[in-house]
Coordinates of C-alpha atoms (C1' of nucleotides) in Angstrom, one line a residue:
Chain A
M1 CA 0.2 -0.2 -0.5
P2 CA 1.5 3.4 -0.8
V3 CA 1.5 6.1 1.5
A4 CA -1.0 8.3 1.9
T5 CA -1.4 11.9 0.3
T6 CA -4.0 13.3 1.3
L7 CA -6.3 13.5 4.3
T8 CA -8.7 11.0 2.9
E9 CA -6.8 9.0 1.4
L10 CA -5.6 8.4 5.4
Q11 CA -8.6 8.2 6.7
D12 CA -9.3 5.5 4.4
Q13 CA -6.5 3.5 5.2
I14 CA -6.9 3.4 8.9
R15 CA -10.3 2.5 8.6
A16 CA -9.3 -0.4 6.8
R17 CA -6.6 -1.5 8.7
Y18 CA -8.4 -0.4 11.8
G19 CA -9.0 -4.5 13.1
D20 CA -5.6 -5.6 11.6
L21 CA -4.0 -2.6 14.3
S22 CA -2.4 -3.9 17.6
K23 CA -4.7 -2.6 20.9
R24 CA -2.4 0.0 21.9
L25 CA -2.2 1.5 17.7
Q26 CA -6.0 1.1 17.9
Q27 CA -6.3 3.6 20.7
V28 CA -4.2 6.2 18.0
A29 CA -6.3 5.4 15.7
C30 CA -9.4 6.6 16.9
Y31 CA -7.7 9.8 18.6
V32 CA -6.2 10.7 14.6
L33 CA -9.9 9.9 13.4
D34 CA -11.2 12.1 15.7
N35 CA -8.8 15.1 16.3
N36 CA -8.0 16.7 13.1
N37 CA -7.1 20.2 14.7
S38 CA -5.1 18.5 17.1
L39 CA -2.7 16.3 15.1
A40 CA -2.1 19.6 13.1
F41 CA -1.3 21.5 15.6
D42 CA 0.3 19.6 18.7
T43 CA 3.0 18.7 19.4
I44 CA 3.8 14.9 20.1
K45 CA 4.2 15.1 23.6
V46 CA 0.7 16.9 23.9
I47 CA -0.9 14.3 21.4
A48 CA 0.5 11.5 23.3
S49 CA -0.7 12.9 26.1
Q50 CA -4.2 13.0 25.0
A51 CA -4.2 9.9 23.5
D52 CA -3.0 8.9 26.8
V53 CA 0.1 6.6 24.9
P54 CA 3.9 7.3 25.0
P55 CA 5.2 9.1 22.1
S56 CA 6.8 6.4 20.4
T57 CA 4.3 4.3 20.3
L58 CA 2.6 7.6 17.5
I59 CA 5.6 7.4 15.9
R60 CA 4.9 3.9 15.2
F61 CA 1.6 4.5 14.0
A62 CA 3.1 6.9 11.8
K63 CA 5.5 4.0 10.2
A64 CA 2.8 1.6 10.5
F65 CA 1.3 3.7 7.7
E66 CA 4.3 3.7 5.8
F67 CA 5.6 7.2 6.9
T68 CA 9.2 8.1 8.1
G69 CA 8.2 9.8 10.7
F70 CA 5.5 11.6 12.4
N71 CA 6.5 15.0 11.1
E72 CA 5.4 13.6 7.8
M73 CA 1.6 12.0 8.6
K74 CA 1.2 15.2 10.6
Q75 CA 1.8 18.0 7.1
L76 CA -1.3 15.4 6.2
F77 CA -3.5 17.5 8.8
R78 CA -2.1 20.9 8.1
K79 CA -2.4 20.6 4.6
N80 CA -5.8 19.8 5.0
L81 CA -6.7 22.7 7.5
V82 CA -4.7 25.0 5.6
E83 CA -6.7 24.2 1.8
E84 CA -10.4 26.0 3.2
T85 CA -8.2 28.8 3.8
V86 CA -4.7 29.3 2.7
S87 CA -3.3 32.7 1.1
Y88 CA -2.6 31.5 -2.7
T89 CA 0.9 33.2 -2.7
D90 CA 1.9 30.4 0.2
R91 CA 0.4 27.9 -2.7
A92 CA 2.0 28.9 -5.3
R93 CA 5.4 29.4 -3.6
L94 CA 5.1 25.0 -2.5
F95 CA 4.4 24.5 -6.2
Q96 CA 7.2 26.0 -7.3
D97 CA 9.0 24.3 -5.0
L98 CA 7.8 21.1 -6.3
E99 CA 7.8 21.7 -10.3
S100 CA 11.4 22.7 -11.1
N101 CA 10.6 21.5 -14.6
Q102 CA 10.7 25.0 -16.6
K103 CA 9.2 23.7 -19.8
I104 CA 6.2 22.4 -18.2
R105 CA 6.0 25.4 -16.0
E106 CA 5.9 27.7 -19.1
K107 CA 2.9 25.6 -20.9
P108 CA 0.1 27.8 -21.8
S109 CA -2.1 25.3 -21.1
H110 CA -0.6 24.8 -17.3
I111 CA -0.6 28.1 -17.3
L112 CA -3.9 28.3 -17.5
Q113 CA -4.8 25.7 -15.5
E114 CA -2.9 26.7 -12.4
F115 CA -4.8 30.3 -12.5
A116 CA -7.7 28.8 -12.4
R117 CA -6.0 26.7 -9.3
V118 CA -4.8 29.5 -7.5
N119 CA -7.8 31.5 -8.3
S120 CA -10.4 29.4 -6.9
Q121 CA -8.5 29.1 -3.9
A122 CA -8.3 32.4 -3.5
M123 CA -12.4 33.5 -4.1
N124 CA -12.6 30.1 -1.1
Q125 CA -10.4 32.0 1.2
L126 CA -12.2 35.2 0.4
A127 CA -15.5 33.8 1.0
A128 CA -14.4 32.1 3.9
Q129 CA -12.9 35.2 5.5
T130 CA -15.0 38.5 4.8
P131 CA -17.2 38.6 7.5
E132 CA -20.7 39.2 7.3
N133 CA -20.9 42.6 8.9
K134 CA -18.4 43.9 6.2
L135 CA -20.6 43.4 3.6
E136 CA -23.8 44.3 5.4
A137 CA -21.7 47.6 5.9
A138 CA -20.9 48.0 2.4
I139 CA -24.1 47.8 0.6
D140 CA -25.9 49.8 3.0
I141 CA -23.2 52.6 2.2
L142 CA -23.9 52.1 -1.4
S143 CA -27.7 51.6 -0.8
K144 CA -27.9 54.7 0.3
A145 CA -25.2 56.7 -1.6
E146 CA -26.8 59.6 -3.3
N147 CA -23.4 59.4 -6.0
I148 CA -21.4 56.6 -6.3
Y149 CA -17.7 57.2 -7.3
L150 CA -15.5 54.7 -8.3
I151 CA -11.5 55.2 -8.3
G152 CA -9.0 52.2 -9.4
L153 CA -6.3 53.3 -11.9
R154 CA -3.8 51.5 -13.6
R155 CA -4.0 47.2 -12.6
S156 CA -7.5 47.8 -10.5
F157 CA -9.0 50.1 -13.1
S158 CA -10.9 46.9 -15.0
I159 CA -12.5 46.0 -11.4
A160 CA -13.4 49.8 -11.0
S161 CA -14.6 50.6 -14.6
Y162 CA -16.7 46.6 -14.3
L163 CA -18.7 47.8 -10.7
T164 CA -19.5 51.2 -12.5
Y165 CA -20.9 48.9 -15.7
A166 CA -23.0 46.5 -12.7
L167 CA -24.3 49.5 -10.6
R168 CA -25.3 51.9 -14.0
H169 CA -27.1 48.9 -14.7
L170 CA -28.7 48.6 -11.1
E171 CA -30.0 52.4 -12.0
R172 CA -27.5 53.9 -9.6
R173 CA -25.8 57.2 -9.9
A174 CA -22.3 55.5 -10.7
F175 CA -19.3 57.4 -11.8
L176 CA -15.8 56.1 -12.6
I177 CA -12.9 58.4 -12.2
D178 CA -11.1 57.6 -15.2
G179 CA -8.9 60.7 -14.9
L180 CA -9.6 61.4 -18.8
G181 CA -8.3 64.7 -20.2
G182 CA -6.0 64.4 -16.5
M183 CA -8.9 65.7 -15.1
F184 CA -9.1 63.4 -11.9
K185 CA -9.2 66.4 -9.3
E186 CA -12.0 67.9 -11.7
Q187 CA -14.4 64.9 -11.4
L188 CA -14.3 64.5 -8.1
S189 CA -14.8 68.3 -7.3
M190 CA -18.5 67.5 -6.8
V191 CA -18.4 64.8 -4.0
G192 CA -20.3 65.9 -0.6
P193 CA -21.8 64.0 2.4
N194 CA -24.2 61.8 0.7
D195 CA -21.8 60.5 -1.6
A196 CA -20.2 57.1 -1.3
V197 CA -16.3 56.4 -3.2
L198 CA -15.4 53.3 -4.0
S199 CA -11.4 52.6 -3.6
I200 CA -9.3 50.0 -5.1
S201 CA -6.1 50.0 -5.1
F202 CA -3.0 47.3 -4.6
S203 CA 0.8 47.4 -4.1
P204 CA 2.2 49.9 -5.3
Y205 CA -0.7 51.7 -4.4
A206 CA -1.2 54.7 -6.9
E207 CA -0.3 57.8 -5.9
E208 CA -3.9 59.4 -7.6
T209 CA -5.7 56.9 -6.0
V210 CA -4.3 57.7 -2.2
T211 CA -4.9 61.3 -3.3
L212 CA -8.4 60.9 -4.4
S213 CA -9.5 59.0 -1.3
E214 CA -8.4 61.5 0.6
A215 CA -9.4 64.1 -0.6
A216 CA -13.4 62.4 -1.0
S217 CA -12.7 61.5 2.7
Q218 CA -12.1 65.3 3.1
A219 CA -15.5 65.7 1.7
G220 CA -17.3 63.4 3.8
A221 CA -18.1 60.8 1.6
K222 CA -18.3 57.6 3.2
Q223 CA -15.3 55.7 2.0
I224 CA -15.5 52.1 1.1
V225 CA -12.3 50.5 0.2
I226 CA -10.8 47.4 -1.3
T227 CA -7.2 46.5 -0.8
D228 CA -3.9 44.1 -0.8
S229 CA -2.8 44.2 3.0
Q230 CA -4.0 45.6 6.3
I231 CA -1.7 48.6 6.3
S232 CA -3.2 49.9 2.8
P233 CA -2.3 53.9 2.7
L234 CA -6.0 53.7 2.0
A235 CA -7.5 51.4 5.0
T236 CA -7.4 54.8 6.7
F237 CA -9.8 56.8 5.2
S238 CA -12.4 53.8 4.8
D239 CA -15.0 53.7 6.3
V240 CA -15.7 49.8 5.6
C241 CA -12.2 48.2 3.7
F242 CA -11.9 44.9 2.2
V243 CA -8.0 43.1 2.4
V244 CA -8.2 40.4 -0.6
N245 CA -5.0 38.1 -1.0
E246 CA -5.3 37.7 -4.0
G247 CA -3.9 34.5 -6.1
K248 CA -0.4 34.4 -7.8
V249 CA 1.5 32.4 -10.7
D250 CA 5.1 33.1 -10.2
A251 CA 4.9 36.4 -9.9
F252 CA 2.3 37.5 -11.4
R253 CA -0.7 39.2 -9.0
S254 CA -4.1 38.2 -9.9
Q255 CA -7.4 39.6 -10.4
S256 CA -10.1 37.3 -9.7
A257 CA -11.2 37.5 -5.8
S258 CA -11.5 41.6 -6.5
L259 CA -13.7 41.0 -9.3
C260 CA -15.5 38.5 -7.5
L261 CA -15.9 40.3 -4.6
V262 CA -16.9 43.0 -6.3
Q263 CA -19.4 40.8 -8.3
S264 CA -21.4 39.7 -5.0
L265 CA -21.3 43.0 -4.1
A266 CA -23.5 44.2 -6.9
V267 CA -25.5 41.4 -6.9
A268 CA -26.3 41.9 -3.4
L269 CA -27.3 45.4 -3.8
A270 CA -29.8 44.5 -6.5
F271 CA -31.1 42.1 -4.3
K272 CA -31.7 44.3 -1.1
Q273 CA -33.0 47.5 -4.1
G274 CA -35.5 44.1 -4.5
K275 CA -33.6 44.7 -8.4
A276 CA -33.3 41.1 -9.7
Q277 CA -32.3 41.9 -13.2
E278 CA -29.6 40.7 -15.2
I279 CA -26.6 42.2 -15.1
Chain B
M1 CA -1.5 48.5 26.4
P2 CA -2.2 44.7 28.1
V3 CA -1.1 42.2 25.4
A4 CA -3.3 40.8 23.4
T5 CA -5.3 37.9 23.6
T6 CA -7.3 37.3 20.4
L7 CA -5.9 37.8 16.6
T8 CA -8.2 40.9 15.5
E9 CA -7.1 42.6 18.9
L10 CA -3.6 42.1 17.9
Q11 CA -4.1 42.9 13.8
D12 CA -5.8 46.8 16.0
Q13 CA -2.4 47.1 18.0
I14 CA 0.0 46.6 15.3
R15 CA -1.8 49.0 12.6
A16 CA -2.4 51.2 16.3
R17 CA 1.7 51.4 16.1
Y18 CA 2.4 50.6 13.1
G19 CA 4.2 54.0 12.5
D20 CA 5.7 53.6 15.6
L21 CA 7.6 50.6 14.7
S22 CA 11.8 50.6 13.5
K23 CA 12.2 50.1 9.7
R24 CA 13.0 45.8 10.1
L25 CA 9.8 45.2 12.8
Q26 CA 6.9 47.1 10.6
Q27 CA 8.9 44.6 7.6
V28 CA 7.5 41.6 10.3
A29 CA 3.9 43.7 11.0
C30 CA 3.6 43.7 7.5
Y31 CA 4.2 39.7 7.1
V32 CA 2.2 39.2 9.8
L33 CA -0.8 41.4 8.5
D34 CA -0.9 39.2 5.5
N35 CA -0.3 36.2 5.9
N36 CA -2.2 34.5 9.2
N37 CA -1.2 30.7 7.6
S38 CA 2.2 31.6 7.6
L39 CA 1.8 32.7 11.1
A40 CA -0.1 29.8 12.4
F41 CA 2.0 26.9 10.6
D42 CA 5.5 27.7 9.9
T43 CA 8.5 27.7 12.2
I44 CA 9.9 30.9 13.0
K45 CA 13.2 30.0 10.5
V46 CA 10.5 29.7 7.7
I47 CA 8.6 32.6 8.7
A48 CA 12.4 34.3 9.1
S49 CA 13.0 33.4 6.0
Q50 CA 10.3 34.4 4.3
A51 CA 10.1 38.2 6.1
D52 CA 13.2 38.7 4.5
V53 CA 14.7 38.9 8.7
P54 CA 16.7 36.9 11.0
P55 CA 14.5 35.1 13.8
S56 CA 15.9 37.5 16.5
T57 CA 13.7 39.9 15.0
L58 CA 10.2 38.0 14.9
I59 CA 11.0 37.2 18.7
R60 CA 11.4 41.5 19.0
F61 CA 8.2 41.9 17.0
A62 CA 6.3 39.5 19.9
K63 CA 8.1 41.0 22.6
A64 CA 6.8 45.0 21.7
F65 CA 4.0 43.5 22.0
E66 CA 4.0 41.8 25.2
F67 CA 4.0 38.1 24.6
T68 CA 6.6 36.5 26.2
G69 CA 7.5 34.6 23.1
F70 CA 7.0 34.2 19.4
N71 CA 5.5 31.0 20.2
E72 CA 2.6 32.7 22.8
M73 CA 1.4 35.2 19.3
K74 CA 1.5 32.1 17.3
Q75 CA -1.5 30.8 19.5
L76 CA -3.8 33.8 17.9
F77 CA -3.2 32.9 14.5
R78 CA -4.0 29.7 15.3
K79 CA -6.8 29.8 17.3
N80 CA -8.0 32.1 15.2
L81 CA -7.7 29.3 12.0
V82 CA -8.9 27.0 13.5
E83 CA -12.1 28.9 14.8
E84 CA -12.8 30.5 11.0
T85 CA -12.4 26.2 9.4
V86 CA -15.0 25.0 12.1
S87 CA -17.1 28.3 10.7
Y88 CA -16.7 28.0 7.3
T89 CA -17.8 24.5 7.4
D90 CA -20.8 24.9 10.2
R91 CA -22.4 28.1 7.2
A92 CA -21.1 25.4 4.3
R93 CA -23.8 22.7 5.7
L94 CA -26.5 25.5 6.8
F95 CA -26.9 27.0 3.8
Q96 CA -27.5 23.7 2.3
D97 CA -29.8 22.7 4.5
L98 CA -31.5 25.9 4.1
E99 CA -30.9 26.4 -0.3
S100 CA -34.7 27.1 -0.8
N101 CA -35.1 29.9 1.7
Q102 CA -35.0 33.3 0.3
K103 CA -33.7 35.5 3.5
I104 CA -30.5 32.8 3.4
R105 CA -30.2 33.2 -0.3
E106 CA -29.8 37.2 -0.2
K107 CA -27.2 37.6 2.6
P108 CA -24.3 39.0 0.8
S109 CA -22.2 36.7 2.3
H110 CA -24.0 34.2 0.4
I111 CA -23.7 35.3 -2.2
L112 CA -20.3 35.6 -2.4
Q113 CA -20.0 32.2 -1.6
E114 CA -21.8 31.4 -4.6
F115 CA -19.8 33.8 -6.5
A116 CA -16.8 31.8 -5.5
R117 CA -18.1 28.1 -5.8
V118 CA -20.0 29.3 -8.9
N119 CA -16.4 31.0 -10.7
S120 CA -13.9 28.1 -8.9
Q121 CA -15.9 25.5 -10.9
A122 CA -16.0 27.4 -14.2
M123 CA -12.4 27.8 -14.1
N124 CA -11.9 24.7 -13.5
Q125 CA -13.5 23.7 -16.4
L126 CA -11.8 26.2 -18.6
A127 CA -9.1 25.2 -17.9
A128 CA -10.2 21.3 -18.7
Q129 CA -11.9 22.2 -21.7
T130 CA -9.5 24.6 -23.3
P131 CA -6.9 22.7 -25.8
E132 CA -2.7 23.7 -25.8
N133 CA -3.4 24.3 -29.5
K134 CA -5.7 27.2 -29.2
L135 CA -3.7 28.7 -26.5
E136 CA -0.5 28.6 -28.5
A137 CA -1.9 29.8 -31.8
A138 CA -3.1 32.6 -29.8
I139 CA -0.3 33.5 -28.3
D140 CA 1.3 32.9 -31.4
I141 CA -1.0 35.2 -33.4
L142 CA -0.3 37.6 -30.0
S143 CA 3.9 37.6 -30.3
K144 CA 3.7 38.3 -34.1
A145 CA 1.2 41.4 -34.6
E146 CA 2.5 44.6 -35.3
N147 CA 0.0 46.0 -33.3
I148 CA -2.6 44.5 -30.6
Y149 CA -6.0 46.0 -30.6
L150 CA -8.6 45.1 -28.1
I151 CA -12.6 45.1 -28.3
G152 CA -14.3 44.7 -25.7
L153 CA -17.5 47.1 -25.2
R154 CA -20.1 47.2 -21.9
R155 CA -19.9 44.3 -19.8
S156 CA -16.8 43.2 -21.6
F157 CA -14.6 46.3 -21.3
S158 CA -13.0 45.7 -17.9
I159 CA -11.7 42.6 -19.8
A160 CA -9.7 44.1 -22.3
S161 CA -9.2 46.8 -20.8
Y162 CA -7.2 44.8 -18.2
L163 CA -5.4 43.0 -20.9
T164 CA -4.7 46.2 -22.5
Y165 CA -2.9 47.0 -19.1
A166 CA -1.4 43.8 -19.3
L167 CA 0.4 44.0 -23.1
R168 CA 1.7 47.6 -22.1
H169 CA 3.5 46.2 -19.2
L170 CA 5.0 43.3 -21.5
E171 CA 6.1 46.2 -23.7
R172 CA 3.4 45.7 -27.1
R173 CA 1.8 48.0 -28.8
A174 CA -2.2 47.5 -27.5
F175 CA -4.9 49.6 -27.8
L176 CA -8.0 49.6 -26.3
I177 CA -11.0 50.6 -28.6
D178 CA -13.0 52.5 -26.3
G179 CA -14.8 54.7 -28.4
L180 CA -14.4 58.1 -27.3
G181 CA -15.1 60.7 -28.1
G182 CA -17.7 58.2 -30.6
M183 CA -14.5 57.4 -32.9
F184 CA -15.2 53.5 -32.7
K185 CA -14.2 53.5 -36.4
E186 CA -11.3 56.0 -36.2
Q187 CA -9.5 54.0 -33.5
L188 CA -9.2 50.8 -35.9
S189 CA -8.4 52.6 -39.0
M190 CA -5.0 51.6 -39.0
V191 CA -5.4 48.6 -38.0
G192 CA -3.7 46.5 -41.2
P193 CA -2.3 42.8 -42.3
N194 CA 0.3 42.6 -39.4
D195 CA -2.1 43.5 -36.5
A196 CA -3.9 41.2 -34.3
V197 CA -7.4 42.1 -33.0
L198 CA -9.0 40.8 -30.0
S199 CA -12.8 41.0 -29.4
I200 CA -14.8 40.0 -26.7
S201 CA -18.5 39.7 -26.3
F202 CA -21.3 37.8 -24.7
S203 CA -24.9 37.6 -25.5
P204 CA -25.9 40.2 -26.1
Y205 CA -23.2 40.7 -28.6
A206 CA -22.7 44.7 -28.8
E207 CA -23.0 45.6 -32.6
E208 CA -20.5 47.5 -32.6
T209 CA -17.9 44.7 -31.6
V210 CA -19.5 42.8 -34.6
T211 CA -19.2 45.6 -36.7
L212 CA -15.4 46.1 -35.6
S213 CA -14.5 43.0 -36.1
E214 CA -16.0 42.5 -39.5
A215 CA -13.9 45.7 -40.8
A216 CA -10.9 44.3 -39.2
S217 CA -11.0 40.7 -40.6
Q218 CA -11.7 42.3 -44.2
A219 CA -8.2 44.9 -43.8
G220 CA -6.4 41.1 -42.9
A221 CA -5.6 41.5 -39.4
K222 CA -5.5 38.2 -36.9
Q223 CA -8.3 37.6 -35.3
I224 CA -8.7 36.0 -31.8
V225 CA -12.1 35.7 -29.9
I226 CA -13.6 35.4 -27.0
T227 CA -17.2 34.7 -26.2
D228 CA -19.6 32.2 -25.2
S229 CA -21.1 30.1 -27.5
Q230 CA -19.9 28.7 -30.8
I231 CA -22.6 30.2 -32.7
S232 CA -21.7 33.5 -31.8
P233 CA -21.9 36.0 -34.6
L234 CA -18.0 36.9 -34.1
A235 CA -17.2 33.3 -34.3
T236 CA -17.6 33.9 -38.1
F237 CA -14.3 36.0 -38.4
S238 CA -12.1 34.2 -36.2
D239 CA -8.0 33.0 -36.7
V240 CA -8.9 31.6 -33.2
C241 CA -12.1 31.3 -30.8
F242 CA -12.1 30.5 -27.1
V243 CA -15.9 30.1 -26.1
V244 CA -15.6 30.7 -22.3
N245 CA -18.8 28.9 -20.0
E246 CA -19.3 31.7 -17.4
G247 CA -20.9 30.7 -14.0
K248 CA -24.4 32.3 -12.8
V249 CA -25.6 32.9 -9.3
D250 CA -29.2 33.6 -10.4
A251 CA -29.4 35.4 -13.3
F252 CA -25.8 36.8 -12.8
R253 CA -23.7 36.7 -15.3
S254 CA -19.8 36.4 -13.5
Q255 CA -16.7 37.2 -15.7
S256 CA -14.3 35.4 -13.9
A257 CA -13.6 32.7 -16.6
S258 CA -13.1 35.3 -19.2
L259 CA -10.5 37.0 -16.6
C260 CA -8.9 34.3 -16.0
L261 CA -7.6 33.5 -20.0
V262 CA -7.1 37.3 -20.3
Q263 CA -4.5 36.8 -17.6
S264 CA -3.2 33.1 -18.6
L265 CA -2.8 34.8 -22.8
A266 CA -0.8 37.5 -20.5
V267 CA 1.4 35.7 -18.6
A268 CA 2.3 33.0 -21.5
L269 CA 3.1 35.1 -23.9
A270 CA 5.7 37.2 -21.0
F271 CA 7.1 33.6 -20.8
K272 CA 7.4 32.9 -24.7
Q273 CA 8.9 36.6 -24.9
G274 CA 11.1 36.0 -21.7
K275 CA 10.0 38.6 -19.6
A276 CA 8.5 36.8 -16.6
Q277 CA 8.5 40.7 -14.8
E278 CA 5.4 41.0 -12.6
I279 CA 2.5 42.3 -13.8
Chain C
dT1 C1' 3.5 -24.9 29.9
dA2 C1' 8.4 -23.4 28.0
dA3 C1' 9.8 -20.8 24.1
dT4 C1' 9.2 -17.4 21.2
dA5 C1' 7.8 -13.3 18.9
dA6 C1' 5.5 -9.0 19.4
dA7 C1' 4.3 -4.8 21.7
dT8 C1' 5.3 -2.2 24.5
dG9 C1' 6.9 2.7 27.3
dA10 C1' 11.1 4.5 30.1
dA11 C1' 14.7 6.5 29.2
dA12 C1' 18.3 8.3 26.4
dT13 C1' 20.0 10.3 22.0
dT14 C1' 19.6 13.1 18.4
dT15 C1' 17.7 16.2 15.3
dT16 C1' 15.3 20.5 15.5
dT17 C1' 13.7 24.8 17.0
dA18 C1' 13.1 28.8 19.8
dT19 C1' 15.6 32.8 22.0
dT20 C1' 19.2 35.4 23.9
dT21 C1' 23.8 37.6 23.4
dC22 C1' 26.9 41.0 21.6
dA23 C1' 29.5 43.0 18.0
dT24 C1' 28.3 45.7 14.0
dT25 C1' 25.5 49.1 12.2
dT26 C1' 22.7 52.9 11.8
dA27 C1' 19.8 56.7 13.1
dT28 C1' 19.8 60.4 16.9
dT29 C1' 21.1 64.3 19.5
dA30 C1' 23.9 67.1 21.7
Chain D
dT1 C1' 30.5 66.0 14.0
dA2 C1' 31.0 63.8 18.2
dA3 C1' 28.6 61.1 21.0
dT4 C1' 25.1 58.4 22.3
dA5 C1' 21.4 55.9 22.1
dA6 C1' 18.5 52.2 19.1
dA7 C1' 18.2 49.1 15.8
dT8 C1' 20.1 45.1 13.9
dG9 C1' 22.0 40.0 12.3
dA10 C1' 25.3 36.1 13.4
dA11 C1' 26.1 33.6 16.3
dA12 C1' 26.1 30.8 20.4
dT13 C1' 23.2 28.7 23.6
dA14 C1' 19.3 27.0 25.8
dA15 C1' 14.9 24.8 25.1
dA16 C1' 11.9 21.6 23.5
dA17 C1' 10.6 18.1 19.9
dA18 C1' 11.0 14.3 17.5
dT19 C1' 13.1 9.9 17.3
dT20 C1' 15.7 5.6 18.8
dT21 C1' 17.2 2.4 22.2
dC22 C1' 16.6 -1.6 25.2
dA23 C1' 14.6 -4.0 29.3
dT24 C1' 10.2 -4.9 30.7
dT25 C1' 5.5 -7.4 29.5
dT26 C1' 2.0 -9.3 27.0
dA27 C1' 0.6 -12.6 23.7
dT28 C1' 1.4 -16.9 20.5
dT29 C1' 2.3 -21.0 19.3
dA30 C1' 4.8 -25.5 19.8

DNA sequence: TAATAAATGAAATTTTTATTTCATTTATTA
DNA sequence: TAATAAATGAAATAAAAATTTCATTTATTA
């Protein structure tokens, strides 16, 4: 029997062989099957005392399932725990380590596959980590705003322009600050306390975005921010701040999670307005 | 200031004191705020090398926030990860049971979760169904084109604008047809046989996109098309046609798969050009 | 039941990890 | 700019972990 590479696999193996294990190993098996978090986090010593066996038995157990040591087995539990929440940055790095074959890494289909994988993970993480009340707060701001200004430059421009499109379809007064004709400031000059500004900016933070956000903040407008770090310069002015951990393939940062967030906001707003029409 | 007892508390403290920290400690602060999973799992050595500081700095950081050592701080991250996983699982189950409950279906967090799920599926399907040779062909066209014109209106504008941004960063001569000043035709008037046109359009197909594509085709330019059906009007003129099946939440069609495709094209092109710089 | 094999656990050993120390660099202040 | 303080990082040390060893117990079988 080959060594298990996922937690599910391992659990199946344990159940299959349970009857043949010695008394002590059965005791370990029970603990292992029922305490995933403990296995992921605790040291051998702690696990041993909780499962009421000596440490050496744990190592015997791991070796009985073809692992080179207890730590190797432990990795399955960690991987499993992380899968639901991992920042895809870490995963991508891991993948690089394993996948040293340059020829394969550069194949377009492989890149597409990697992006799909990485983006899935990033979006699921976003969904798991974004608290209900932040979303509610953002939607509340958007639904009450007289005018909504969208700021997103360079890399973030596409996201901002999508949201503008969606908001317009919801018949909201949405204005995309695009700096056409160099008129950044002019485009925001009418912003007031009844308005909302949604800014999107990722490192390296576009200077104009920060300046404009600050200006809007001083004008008393409500601020929603989408950014990539808790200490983004934009976070300071924000009423609601979404920190999005985007996926990466090599050095290439994705945008999917941000797009997903923005779409969700638009759809939730549509429901709130009772306008469930197509976007 | 008392020692933090939850991750949120710690994050607040870090943000509050960020400005007063030394350069190295700020560097640690950034890493700590943005890499929860790494903090929960990795050893000091690993974290230190990823944050690019010596191990001792990490311990200084922990002590600066009143912890007795780094491990004490680490516990907050572990606790948080475990709690998060639990609530995530619970939520998922809850929604399955109550799928028909309108109140829940309209909750923003549910919408976000649904989009994440649906988009993951769509992207993975895209990756699985897009043949290598189509990708190769598209990249070949892009890499040989003298000028690249991007057409995407309304819903597709954000995707087109993202690709324009990416191509510009790869130092390709990319031009976004945005119809500024009503000059659609004029923007495309210079297109010739050595150029490529990439059109993006989904049902209902924007009339201008179809017209422009046709014109470009007659001018002898290579055509890459991203659309949602084999029988899209654009498919006719195309040299390479990607059919993307986007995810939907209720009637709301997503864009993630298209974005994923477009990013993959850009990255693959970057590799081909040997310019693996950040996009 | 005696002889043998398998399982077990305490303790020693090895390995890894966290922490401290201290010489050096960098920033601040007089 | 000299003097002083703060910050830094390499390397030593301390602590803790994982693993192995081996004497002892328990089970198996001739």
